[in-house]
Amino acid sequence: MTGWPQLDRFLHTDPQDVGCTDALDVLHVCAELAAAGHPVEQQYPGVVAHLQACGPCGDDFDGLLAALRDEAV
Amino acid sequence: MGAADPGTTTPRLDPDSAEWLRGLAGAGPPRDAVLARLHAMLVRIARREAARRGPRLRLAGPELDDLADQAAADALLAITGKLGQFRGDSRFTTWAYKFVIFEISAKIGRHFWRNPAVSLDAEDWDRLPARFGLDPAQEAEARDLLAALRRAVDEELTARQRQVFVSLVVHGVPLDALVIELGSSRGAIYKALFDARRKLRASLAANGYLDDDPDRARRS
């Protein structure tokens, strides 16, 4: 029974998730890879798993990526 | 949680990054000029980021600009204090921008408590069905699941995990705001929530409320 698919997804934890500290440590590297069109998940799968699960870190990544893309225009 | 992803070997600095580092390691008016240039870039990034997040905040106009300007000033201090930590694994400016993004997040977390939209006095579990997309046609089923979730929160979690789960999930406090409230770190709060999520899912699955297949949730 999965009455609340959103709750099911929220409670799912990815064992690859590296956590905030390790993800933020390489956020700038991942943002440059993404801005250059490289698949970040190949080099940093645990970081990508974290960014997908952690709203604040994901938001920081989106902000940094937006800054790089804005700069490139 | 997983082990850290393997890092890259430290590459040689690109010419622009090397020039930034030389300028910031200097002294007198030349260094002041480099600091002023970096500060101007940080202000631009901070204001753009504050504007990007602005629609989600009850914050706009001069107050939002002030927050951005303070973030840029604090980021400049952090950057100059941590120059030795720059590994050259990205452009210097990308590494520097990261600090201003972090400062924006922290300041938004602090700002939340000036006029919090939630009360932490009472636990409002009735909000959860809407938050997790309850299908009104499955009201009885949802009631059972909610009761099972509350039992699991009470019986399976540590006091800290329960505090974090209730604050973030039941009350809807932003994670960075809870970091400020508890005098903790984003990593510590996230870890407590991560462990709570894992325990709660295991409990609900063991009692037949969620599917046992841990990958099912990710696929659906």
mmCIF file of C-alpha atoms in Angstrom, chain A residues 1-33 35 40-72, chain B residues 1-8 41 44-45 48-49 52-53 56 87 89-91 93-95 97-98 101-102 105 128-129 131-135 138 141-143 145-146 149 165 169 175-176 186-187 190 193-194 196-198 200-201 204 208-211 214-218 220:
data_model
loop_
_atom_site.group_PDB
_atom_site.id
_atom_site.type_symbol
_atom_site.label_atom_id
_atom_site.label_comp_id
_atom_site.label_asym_id
_atom_site.label_seq_id
_atom_site.Cartn_x
_atom_site.Cartn_y
_atom_site.Cartn_z
ATOM 1 C CA MET A 1 0.000 0.000 0.000
ATOM 2 C CA THR A 2 1.379 3.390 -0.913
ATOM 3 C CA GLY A 3 -1.398 5.807 0.004
ATOM 4 C CA TRP A 4 0.857 8.824 -0.162
ATOM 5 C CA PRO A 5 3.413 8.470 -2.970
ATOM 6 C CA GLN A 6 4.909 11.837 -2.002
ATOM 7 C CA LEU A 7 5.442 10.655 1.578
ATOM 8 C CA ASP A 8 6.917 7.418 0.238
ATOM 9 C CA ARG A 9 9.373 9.373 -1.883
ATOM 10 C CA PHE A 10 10.206 11.768 0.954
ATOM 11 C CA LEU A 11 11.005 8.944 3.367
ATOM 12 C CA HIS A 12 13.187 7.151 0.829
ATOM 13 C CA THR A 13 16.874 7.655 1.622
ATOM 14 C CA ASP A 14 19.664 7.071 -0.866
ATOM 15 C CA PRO A 15 22.671 5.281 0.673
ATOM 16 C CA GLN A 16 24.903 7.137 -1.783
ATOM 17 C CA ASP A 17 23.866 10.518 -0.293
ATOM 18 C CA VAL A 18 27.102 12.105 1.002
ATOM 19 C CA GLY A 19 25.429 14.690 3.249
ATOM 20 C CA CYS A 20 25.684 18.464 3.319
ATOM 21 C CA THR A 21 29.323 18.932 4.335
ATOM 22 C CA ASP A 22 30.837 16.842 1.553
ATOM 23 C CA ALA A 23 28.364 18.143 -1.028
ATOM 24 C CA LEU A 24 29.008 21.796 -0.210
ATOM 25 C CA ASP A 25 32.751 21.189 -0.251
ATOM 26 C CA VAL A 26 32.631 20.438 -3.985
ATOM 27 C CA LEU A 27 29.577 22.500 -4.919
ATOM 28 C CA HIS A 28 31.687 24.896 -7.014
ATOM 29 C CA VAL A 29 33.286 22.008 -8.911
ATOM 30 C CA CYS A 30 29.907 20.411 -9.631
ATOM 31 C CA ALA A 31 28.420 23.740 -10.702
ATOM 32 C CA GLU A 32 31.214 24.281 -13.227
ATOM 33 C CA LEU A 33 30.761 20.748 -14.582
ATOM 34 C CA ALA A 35 27.504 24.755 -16.515
ATOM 35 C CA VAL A 40 27.845 15.658 -12.790
ATOM 36 C CA GLU A 41 26.356 12.348 -11.637
ATOM 37 C CA GLN A 42 29.102 10.365 -13.352
ATOM 38 C CA GLN A 43 31.875 11.976 -11.300
ATOM 39 C CA TYR A 44 29.925 12.856 -8.164
ATOM 40 C CA PRO A 45 27.007 10.422 -7.793
ATOM 41 C CA GLY A 46 26.823 10.865 -4.017
ATOM 42 C CA VAL A 47 26.720 14.625 -4.336
ATOM 43 C CA VAL A 48 23.958 14.480 -6.940
ATOM 44 C CA ALA A 49 22.009 12.097 -4.679
ATOM 45 C CA HIS A 50 22.355 14.645 -1.900
ATOM 46 C CA LEU A 51 21.384 17.655 -3.999
ATOM 47 C CA GLN A 52 18.225 15.836 -5.073
ATOM 48 C CA ALA A 53 17.236 15.139 -1.462
ATOM 49 C CA CYS A 54 18.388 18.249 0.410
ATOM 50 C CA GLY A 55 16.349 21.319 -0.493
ATOM 51 C CA PRO A 56 18.764 23.945 0.873
ATOM 52 C CA CYS A 57 21.859 22.407 -0.758
ATOM 53 C CA GLY A 58 19.937 21.927 -3.991
ATOM 54 C CA ASP A 59 18.895 25.561 -3.831
ATOM 55 C CA ASP A 60 22.500 26.657 -3.272
ATOM 56 C CA PHE A 61 23.558 24.593 -6.269
ATOM 57 C CA ASP A 62 20.818 26.103 -8.428
ATOM 58 C CA GLY A 63 21.880 29.586 -7.328
ATOM 59 C CA LEU A 64 25.530 28.975 -8.092
ATOM 60 C CA LEU A 65 24.717 27.443 -11.456
ATOM 61 C CA ALA A 66 22.442 30.371 -12.282
ATOM 62 C CA ALA A 67 25.281 32.760 -11.391
ATOM 63 C CA LEU A 68 27.667 30.965 -13.745
ATOM 64 C CA ARG A 69 25.140 30.888 -16.567
ATOM 65 C CA ASP A 70 24.314 34.530 -16.009
ATOM 66 C CA GLU A 71 28.009 35.383 -16.162
ATOM 67 C CA ALA A 72 28.438 33.464 -19.405
ATOM 68 C CA MET B 1 24.986 8.142 4.407
ATOM 69 C CA GLY B 2 27.422 7.419 1.592
ATOM 70 C CA ALA B 3 31.137 7.994 1.537
ATOM 71 C CA ALA B 4 32.394 11.160 -0.074
ATOM 72 C CA ASP B 5 32.778 11.011 -3.822
ATOM 73 C CA PRO B 6 36.380 10.820 -4.931
ATOM 74 C CA GLY B 7 37.887 14.249 -5.384
ATOM 75 C CA THR B 8 39.857 15.411 -8.335
ATOM 76 C CA MET B 41 31.115 41.058 -8.315
ATOM 77 C CA ARG B 44 25.995 41.597 -8.224
ATOM 78 C CA ILE B 45 25.775 37.854 -7.564
ATOM 79 C CA ARG B 48 20.721 38.374 -8.379
ATOM 80 C CA GLU B 49 20.469 35.405 -6.015
ATOM 81 C CA ARG B 52 15.888 34.651 -7.566
ATOM 82 C CA ARG B 53 14.755 33.538 -4.119
ATOM 83 C CA ARG B 56 9.476 32.574 -2.075
ATOM 84 C CA ARG B 87 42.417 24.250 -4.210
ATOM 85 C CA ASP B 89 39.646 22.783 -8.632
ATOM 86 C CA SER B 90 37.411 25.445 -10.170
ATOM 87 C CA ARG B 91 37.844 29.007 -11.315
ATOM 88 C CA THR B 93 35.398 33.311 -9.033
ATOM 89 C CA THR B 94 33.187 30.193 -8.952
ATOM 90 C CA TRP B 95 34.685 29.252 -5.590
ATOM 91 C CA TYR B 97 30.539 32.922 -5.588
ATOM 92 C CA LYS B 98 29.851 29.839 -3.484
ATOM 93 C CA ILE B 101 25.366 31.949 -2.056
ATOM 94 C CA PHE B 102 25.971 30.388 1.389
ATOM 95 C CA SER B 105 21.040 31.119 2.581
ATOM 96 C CA LEU B 128 0.546 16.633 6.610
ATOM 97 C CA PRO B 129 -2.090 15.124 4.290
ATOM 98 C CA ARG B 131 1.642 18.598 2.298
ATOM 99 C CA PHE B 132 2.053 15.076 0.987
ATOM 100 C CA GLY B 133 -0.693 15.233 -1.602
ATOM 101 C CA LEU B 134 -3.476 13.277 0.044
ATOM 102 C CA ASP B 135 -6.028 11.873 -2.349
ATOM 103 C CA GLN B 138 -8.530 7.770 0.292
ATOM 104 C CA GLU B 141 -6.514 5.064 4.445
ATOM 105 C CA ALA B 142 -4.699 8.344 4.933
ATOM 106 C CA ARG B 143 -5.966 8.619 8.493
ATOM 107 C CA LEU B 145 -1.230 6.034 7.661
ATOM 108 C CA LEU B 146 -1.024 9.337 9.514
ATOM 109 C CA LEU B 149 3.431 7.768 11.121
ATOM 110 C CA PHE B 165 11.296 15.923 11.962
ATOM 111 C CA VAL B 169 8.018 18.339 8.263
ATOM 112 C CA LEU B 175 16.008 23.843 7.347
ATOM 113 C CA ASP B 176 18.363 26.841 7.412
ATOM 114 C CA ARG B 186 22.943 22.299 8.116
ATOM 115 C CA GLY B 187 24.845 19.015 7.960
ATOM 116 C CA TYR B 190 20.096 17.073 7.596
ATOM 117 C CA LEU B 193 16.340 14.150 9.297
ATOM 118 C CA PHE B 194 18.011 11.556 7.055
ATOM 119 C CA ALA B 196 14.571 9.871 10.890
ATOM 120 C CA ARG B 197 13.349 9.327 7.322
ATOM 121 C CA ARG B 198 15.142 5.965 7.134
ATOM 122 C CA LEU B 200 10.170 5.971 9.671
ATOM 123 C CA ARG B 201 10.134 4.344 6.260
ATOM 124 C CA LEU B 204 5.861 2.007 7.955
ATOM 125 C CA GLY B 208 2.452 -2.757 5.690
ATOM 126 C CA TYR B 209 1.809 0.938 5.103
ATOM 127 C CA LEU B 210 4.538 1.422 2.506
ATOM 128 C CA ASP B 211 6.076 -0.899 -0.035
ATOM 129 C CA PRO B 214 13.177 0.803 -1.225
ATOM 130 C CA ASP B 215 13.625 1.660 -4.897
ATOM 131 C CA ARG B 216 9.926 1.774 -5.610
ATOM 132 C CA ALA B 217 9.536 5.230 -4.117
ATOM 133 C CA ARG B 218 12.311 6.548 -6.312
ATOM 134 C CA SER B 220 7.187 6.130 -8.847
#
